[in-house]
Amino acid sequence: MGPKVKKSGSKKKKITKAERLKQLQEEEEKRQKEEEEARVKHEKEEMERLEIQRTEKEKWRKLEAKALERSNEELEELYLLERCFPEAEKLKREKRLLSQWKHYIQCDGSPDPSISQEINTFISLWKEETNETFEAVIAKSKLVLNLIERLKLILLETPPYDLQDKNIAQYQGSILELRELLHLKFNIATEILLRQASTLADLDSGNMEKVIQDENVTLYVWANLKKNPRYRSVRFSETQIGFEIPRILATSDIALRLLHTHYDHVTPLRPVPAASQENTSTVTPVVKGEVKSVETAISKNLQEERKQQENESHSVHEEETEVMEEQDDTERQTILKEGLQKYVYPPETTEDFEMENAFPPIEVMLKVHENVIFFEAPMVARWDAEGKHWKTDGISNVSYQPEDRLITFSLETFGPVTLIQDAHVNMPYQSWELRPLDVNKVLLTVTTVFTEIQIQVKENLCMLASIKLNNKRHSSALEEKWMSPVSFIIALKEAGLNIFPTGHSHFYVVTNYKKKGRKKGQEQKSGVLSNLIFPKRVSLQYDLHVNEWSTTPAGQFSAELPLVEMKAYRQMALLSSAFAFGWSRWNTECDPKNVVFKVREHLTKEEPSPNPNWNFLMFSGDRAQSLKINESSEAFSKALKEDTEFHSTLYHMVKDSASEEAMEKVGRSSCQFTDSVCHLLLSTRLLSYS
């Protein structure tokens, strides 16, 4: 055998103790060196940070000192500019006086509702008129409703210092008298019409059916002349409106009346400082002679407030009235003497009826007015005459068909009913933008979860420019109609487009200032507005009419409005002829004492580019500054934008980087235009409810 081959590397060289100590010493030296380098680096960075901080503080101090130095000058200039607001109030007062004078010299026979002698004379003379047909009462109702609207506008538009308590009591008293007298006249006219039931009988069914339609009122009357127990379904010709009546009514001398009004004649008037209303529907029974008639009156009007509702309202008034078939003079005389009387259904005592369910609910089918928008399936509420509020008990089997705008429900008793929806369904807003179209002309766009609303302001008038529902254009009767700001806000609420918070809305909507959630059970009516609110509610009084007011008279606003917001809106209005303002997500990130929004100069009439160059401003009411962040920044920061300074006012902050052309357009803005834009901004409260 040959010699054995040695395996290389089978044994490692053993490290000596001296070598191990040397290695450990080298590692320790390296560690100490790294620590020293890190310490030196940290000290250097800390010194640099402190130097930057000192520099920033010094810069900040100098900017504050500079802003303070020119503060008085800026505030004086702003004070002079804001004199446009009292000037606008002066012009409004002159316009009201001129309107009174024009009415006086017209001599058209109509009364001036603000003069008690004239309105009292008008009411007295109309009370004396008898045997008016329903058509005659409808014709007269146009003047009466106009007088009521004029009185409401006087209460809303007149500044508190121009209204005395006796005037408020006088105007509200006149409204109630006119409302009650008009409804009384409709009842009397219905009685006169029912006296002709036999001559108006349908050849096929043998029962009377009559429909009288007008722009403000629609009457549906059906008299049960044949008393056929199999004829329990009532549908008015060429409509889907009607009733399903129980057998006990189908075999009785009953007349059904559905009075669909486009105004609220049910909801009590609210105090002037927080005026708001909505629409209601009523269903109440009346008895008389031998034939019963059910009257359903639908009135539309909506009111807002109680935290509550901005509203649209429809009111359906169903009443049972006993009317006799005219068979001889004696029966006619009895009708003339007694008149229509209320008929209670079910009766107060049911001992004479053996069946346990002898008085089942009455099924009602109504059509929602095409000019009123419901963003969710409406709820049905009935008017509680004793408690003077809306309730949802006594109503069942509610079914809504949004495509056909038909709603069906069952009522346990007759009386006013209304449709309601959450008054704050469109709050908080998702975004907003105020963009100039020309001198004294702007476009306000408010985007919510359900809709996009565009409002134009021109001089002292407002107009609904467009509405989008589910990103599709939606036509509205309010489009292209110019109105004063107060009238415009009322009209939008009546149409269900409530984007006007009230003094209580922060209890129901999470805002940038009041972090409180919405309370449940607060809805908006469409018809008669109760202050449930949509939290305001939209109520269908039948006709669907939403009548709510979110602002107080003469543009006075709730004490809940933060001062920073008030100042921001006034100065945004001053600049609105040449500068666009928009929503920023950082407004919810800054502290409650500040507001953050976007601003940019906009001088052309063309649509803005897809990615316009916005500046981001933060305003505290006493200081305005331009921020370094943009909408896509990772976090909020109060850092100043390069080459910018502090200013005591928002106006001067924007002016600091504005062109001469832009400020020239701002200088040409009229006081009425500026006041109207400010009123709209204060009414929508974009900075709090976005």
XYZ file of C-alpha atoms in Angstrom, residues 218-552:
335
model
C -106.396 70.682 -7.208
C -109.749 69.369 -6.012
C -110.793 65.715 -6.264
C -114.378 64.989 -5.146
C -116.219 61.647 -5.229
C -119.753 61.155 -3.907
C -121.098 57.661 -3.195
C -124.579 57.948 -4.665
C -125.200 54.245 -5.409
C -123.790 52.811 -2.165
C -122.692 49.641 -3.914
C -120.657 47.500 -1.440
C -118.610 46.072 -4.326
C -117.498 49.531 -5.445
C -114.749 50.148 -2.904
C -111.927 51.300 -5.169
C -112.018 54.994 -6.017
C -109.734 56.218 -8.817
C -110.196 59.651 -10.285
C -110.407 59.612 -14.070
C -107.143 59.763 -16.008
C -105.109 59.742 -12.770
C -103.756 57.146 -10.373
C -104.888 59.161 -7.376
C -107.607 57.649 -5.248
C -108.707 55.532 -2.275
C -109.558 52.019 -1.222
C -112.442 52.430 1.210
C -113.759 49.817 3.676
C -117.171 48.201 3.235
C -118.817 50.307 5.935
C -118.036 53.471 3.954
C -118.890 51.900 0.593
C -122.467 51.340 1.823
C -122.864 54.796 3.350
C -123.827 58.177 1.925
C -120.229 59.319 1.719
C -118.398 61.901 -0.320
C -114.616 61.865 -0.515
C -112.702 65.073 -1.069
C -109.020 65.292 -1.782
C -107.832 68.894 -1.720
C -104.316 69.186 -3.041
C -102.868 72.594 -2.274
C -99.454 74.002 -3.116
C -99.152 75.840 0.177
C -99.262 75.069 3.895
C -102.497 75.842 5.696
C -101.907 73.543 8.685
C -98.577 74.193 10.392
C -98.673 77.017 12.967
C -96.515 80.051 12.246
C -93.131 80.039 13.899
C -91.517 82.952 15.703
C -90.104 85.526 13.307
C -86.457 85.085 14.406
C -86.545 81.458 13.296
C -89.223 81.374 10.650
C -89.598 78.089 8.841
C -92.321 75.998 7.405
C -93.037 73.035 5.364
C -95.795 71.300 3.566
C -98.512 69.153 4.985
C -101.270 66.893 3.987
C -104.501 66.505 5.802
C -107.265 64.031 5.965
C -110.289 64.913 8.084
C -113.883 63.811 8.109
C -117.044 65.851 8.083
C -120.663 64.827 8.527
C -123.749 66.399 7.249
C -127.235 65.418 6.208
C -127.340 61.919 4.874
C -124.426 61.594 2.501
C -120.885 61.506 3.929
C -118.059 62.943 2.001
C -114.402 62.279 2.504
C -112.205 65.208 1.800
C -108.552 64.841 1.221
C -106.712 68.032 1.103
C -103.164 68.120 0.099
C -101.238 71.219 0.689
C -97.656 71.913 0.086
C -95.394 73.947 2.232
C -92.322 73.236 4.156
C -90.684 74.687 7.123
C -87.380 74.181 8.642
C -85.952 74.487 11.989
C -86.464 72.799 15.266
C -83.385 71.192 14.259
C -84.737 69.880 11.981
C -86.109 70.246 8.877
C -85.750 72.042 6.007
C -88.578 70.626 4.242
C -90.779 70.093 1.430
C -94.318 69.482 2.155
C -97.422 68.037 0.791
C -100.521 67.928 2.716
C -103.343 65.637 2.116
C -106.540 66.528 3.721
C -109.088 63.835 3.786
C -112.405 64.582 5.323
C -115.682 62.733 5.443
C -118.598 65.000 4.893
C -122.183 63.981 5.053
C -124.030 65.513 2.187
C -127.577 64.832 1.126
C -128.596 64.076 -2.378
C -130.752 66.971 -3.418
C -134.158 65.482 -3.453
C -136.370 68.310 -2.293
C -136.250 71.846 -1.013
C -136.477 70.764 2.622
C -133.296 68.745 2.370
C -131.552 71.589 0.647
C -132.533 73.958 3.381
C -131.210 71.568 5.986
C -127.869 71.534 4.213
C -127.787 75.297 3.975
C -128.577 75.640 7.646
C -126.194 73.059 9.047
C -123.366 73.185 6.543
C -120.634 70.566 6.373
C -119.720 68.986 9.662
C -116.796 66.853 10.735
C -117.353 63.122 10.652
C -115.166 61.046 12.928
C -113.769 57.799 11.510
C -113.762 55.509 13.289
C -116.593 56.866 15.474
C -115.846 57.599 19.116
C -118.216 54.810 20.208
C -118.278 51.494 18.352
C -120.611 49.541 20.656
C -123.271 49.266 17.945
C -120.850 47.408 15.666
C -120.367 43.708 16.301
C -117.400 43.115 14.027
C -114.060 43.548 15.741
C -112.488 45.120 12.627
C -115.499 47.072 11.415
C -113.383 50.170 10.758
C -110.248 49.072 8.899
C -107.671 51.608 7.635
C -108.335 53.572 4.452
C -105.796 53.047 1.690
C -104.716 56.266 -0.054
C -102.726 56.645 -3.259
C -101.146 59.999 -4.110
C -98.734 61.302 -6.694
C -95.699 63.247 -5.518
C -95.430 66.606 -7.218
C -92.878 66.592 -10.026
C -91.243 69.791 -8.777
C -90.290 68.275 -5.411
C -87.246 66.034 -4.991
C -86.970 63.192 -2.493
C -83.463 61.782 -2.194
C -84.692 58.841 -0.131
C -88.025 57.063 0.137
C -90.297 59.563 1.932
C -91.902 58.848 5.283
C -95.578 59.590 5.857
C -96.665 61.616 8.876
C -100.058 62.822 10.054
C -100.991 66.038 11.790
C -101.945 65.825 15.453
C -104.407 68.686 15.903
C -104.282 68.492 19.697
C -100.505 68.332 20.062
C -99.893 70.656 17.078
C -97.156 68.458 15.649
C -96.559 65.661 13.133
C -96.734 61.981 14.107
C -96.024 58.749 12.263
C -98.377 56.453 14.199
C -101.681 55.435 12.664
C -100.013 54.977 9.256
C -99.088 51.603 7.775
C -98.316 49.737 4.529
C -96.326 52.601 3.041
C -95.115 51.884 -0.487
C -93.264 54.319 -2.767
C -92.661 53.945 -6.512
C -89.957 56.498 -7.390
C -90.235 55.966 -11.151
C -93.951 56.842 -11.197
C -93.674 59.130 -8.143
C -96.606 57.302 -6.538
C -96.949 56.679 -2.825
C -99.525 54.396 -1.225
C -100.303 54.120 2.481
C -103.087 53.174 4.891
C -104.612 55.619 7.371
C -106.446 54.651 10.523
C -108.222 58.001 10.635
C -108.765 61.034 8.461
C -106.711 64.184 8.834
C -103.773 66.106 7.384
C -100.864 63.953 6.221
C -97.453 64.852 4.880
C -94.371 63.255 3.376
C -91.090 63.823 5.180
C -87.407 63.224 4.594
C -84.264 63.944 6.560
C -83.741 67.688 6.519
C -79.983 67.203 6.538
C -79.883 64.483 3.911
C -77.500 66.633 1.837
C -75.206 67.523 4.721
C -72.325 67.599 5.169
C -71.437 68.678 1.642
C -68.751 66.768 -0.199
C -67.261 69.832 -1.882
C -68.057 73.337 -3.105
C -66.700 76.033 -5.400
C -67.504 79.720 -5.882
C -66.366 80.860 -9.335
C -66.747 84.291 -10.991
C -68.453 84.453 -14.378
C -68.090 88.200 -14.833
C -68.224 91.388 -12.808
C -71.206 91.103 -10.429
C -71.882 87.538 -11.532
C -70.755 84.261 -9.903
C -71.560 80.561 -9.969
C -71.767 78.572 -6.714
C -71.513 74.774 -7.049
C -72.354 72.583 -4.054
C -71.791 68.831 -4.333
C -73.469 66.438 -1.908
C -73.843 62.665 -1.672
C -76.994 62.756 -3.815
C -76.809 65.841 -5.967
C -74.810 68.672 -7.493
C -76.502 72.069 -7.316
C -75.326 75.099 -9.279
C -76.557 78.550 -8.283
C -75.939 81.786 -10.168
C -75.849 85.147 -8.439
C -76.203 88.278 -10.551
C -76.441 91.709 -8.961
C -79.051 91.258 -6.201
C -80.729 88.153 -7.652
C -80.180 84.393 -7.486
C -81.087 81.652 -9.936
C -80.901 77.858 -10.001
C -78.538 77.126 -12.903
C -78.658 73.323 -12.884
C -79.202 70.178 -10.815
C -77.601 66.771 -11.200
C -78.988 63.622 -9.605
C -76.759 60.555 -9.771
C -74.515 62.464 -12.210
C -77.449 63.038 -14.574
C -79.005 66.393 -15.421
C -82.367 66.912 -13.727
C -84.803 69.562 -14.942
C -86.497 71.834 -12.430
C -89.199 74.471 -12.635
C -86.903 76.822 -10.692
C -84.252 76.950 -13.412
C -83.847 80.278 -15.205
C -86.015 82.065 -12.614
C -84.299 85.032 -10.958
C -85.325 85.748 -7.361
C -84.137 87.685 -4.347
C -81.865 85.636 -2.042
C -84.570 85.150 0.610
C -87.220 84.104 -1.923
C -84.706 81.849 -3.673
C -83.762 80.023 -0.459
C -87.444 79.474 0.364
C -88.103 78.146 -3.154
C -85.186 75.687 -2.976
C -86.371 74.349 0.356
C -89.904 73.963 -0.970
C -88.465 71.896 -3.833
C -86.635 69.597 -1.408
C -83.195 71.048 -2.182
C -82.235 71.918 1.358
C -78.601 72.986 1.659
C -79.252 75.616 4.296
C -78.333 74.701 7.900
C -80.227 76.205 10.806
C -79.113 77.253 14.252
C -79.666 73.698 15.492
C -78.160 71.767 12.599
C -74.839 71.176 14.355
C -76.695 68.779 16.671
C -77.553 66.566 13.697
C -74.588 66.931 11.359
C -70.890 66.519 12.075
C -69.363 69.930 11.336
C -65.877 71.407 11.452
C -66.756 73.277 14.634
C -69.309 71.225 16.522
C -68.244 67.597 16.544
C -71.634 66.226 17.416
C -73.482 63.494 15.599
C -76.980 63.714 14.300
C -79.820 62.821 16.594
C -82.196 60.193 15.303
C -85.833 60.884 14.677
C -85.236 64.295 13.185
C -86.682 64.510 9.759
C -87.722 66.959 7.138
C -91.232 67.293 5.918
C -92.533 67.933 2.559
C -95.839 69.536 2.823
C -96.302 71.121 6.134
C -92.971 71.516 7.634
C -92.611 70.677 11.235
C -89.347 71.272 12.747
C -88.247 67.749 12.733
C -86.025 68.459 9.963
C -85.350 67.051 7.141
C -83.815 68.018 10.145
C -85.524 69.791 8.026
C -88.341 67.795 6.817
C -89.872 67.752 3.472
C -93.498 67.355 3.755
C -96.043 66.677 1.163
C -99.105 68.502 1.969
C -100.605 67.606 -1.242
C -99.380 69.196 -3.154
C -95.888 68.638 -2.514
C -94.603 71.880 -1.307
C -91.563 72.436 0.770
C -91.534 75.669 2.580
C -88.756 76.225 5.016
C -86.674 79.077 6.084
C -83.184 78.524 7.422
C -82.217 82.118 7.906
C -83.825 84.658 10.144
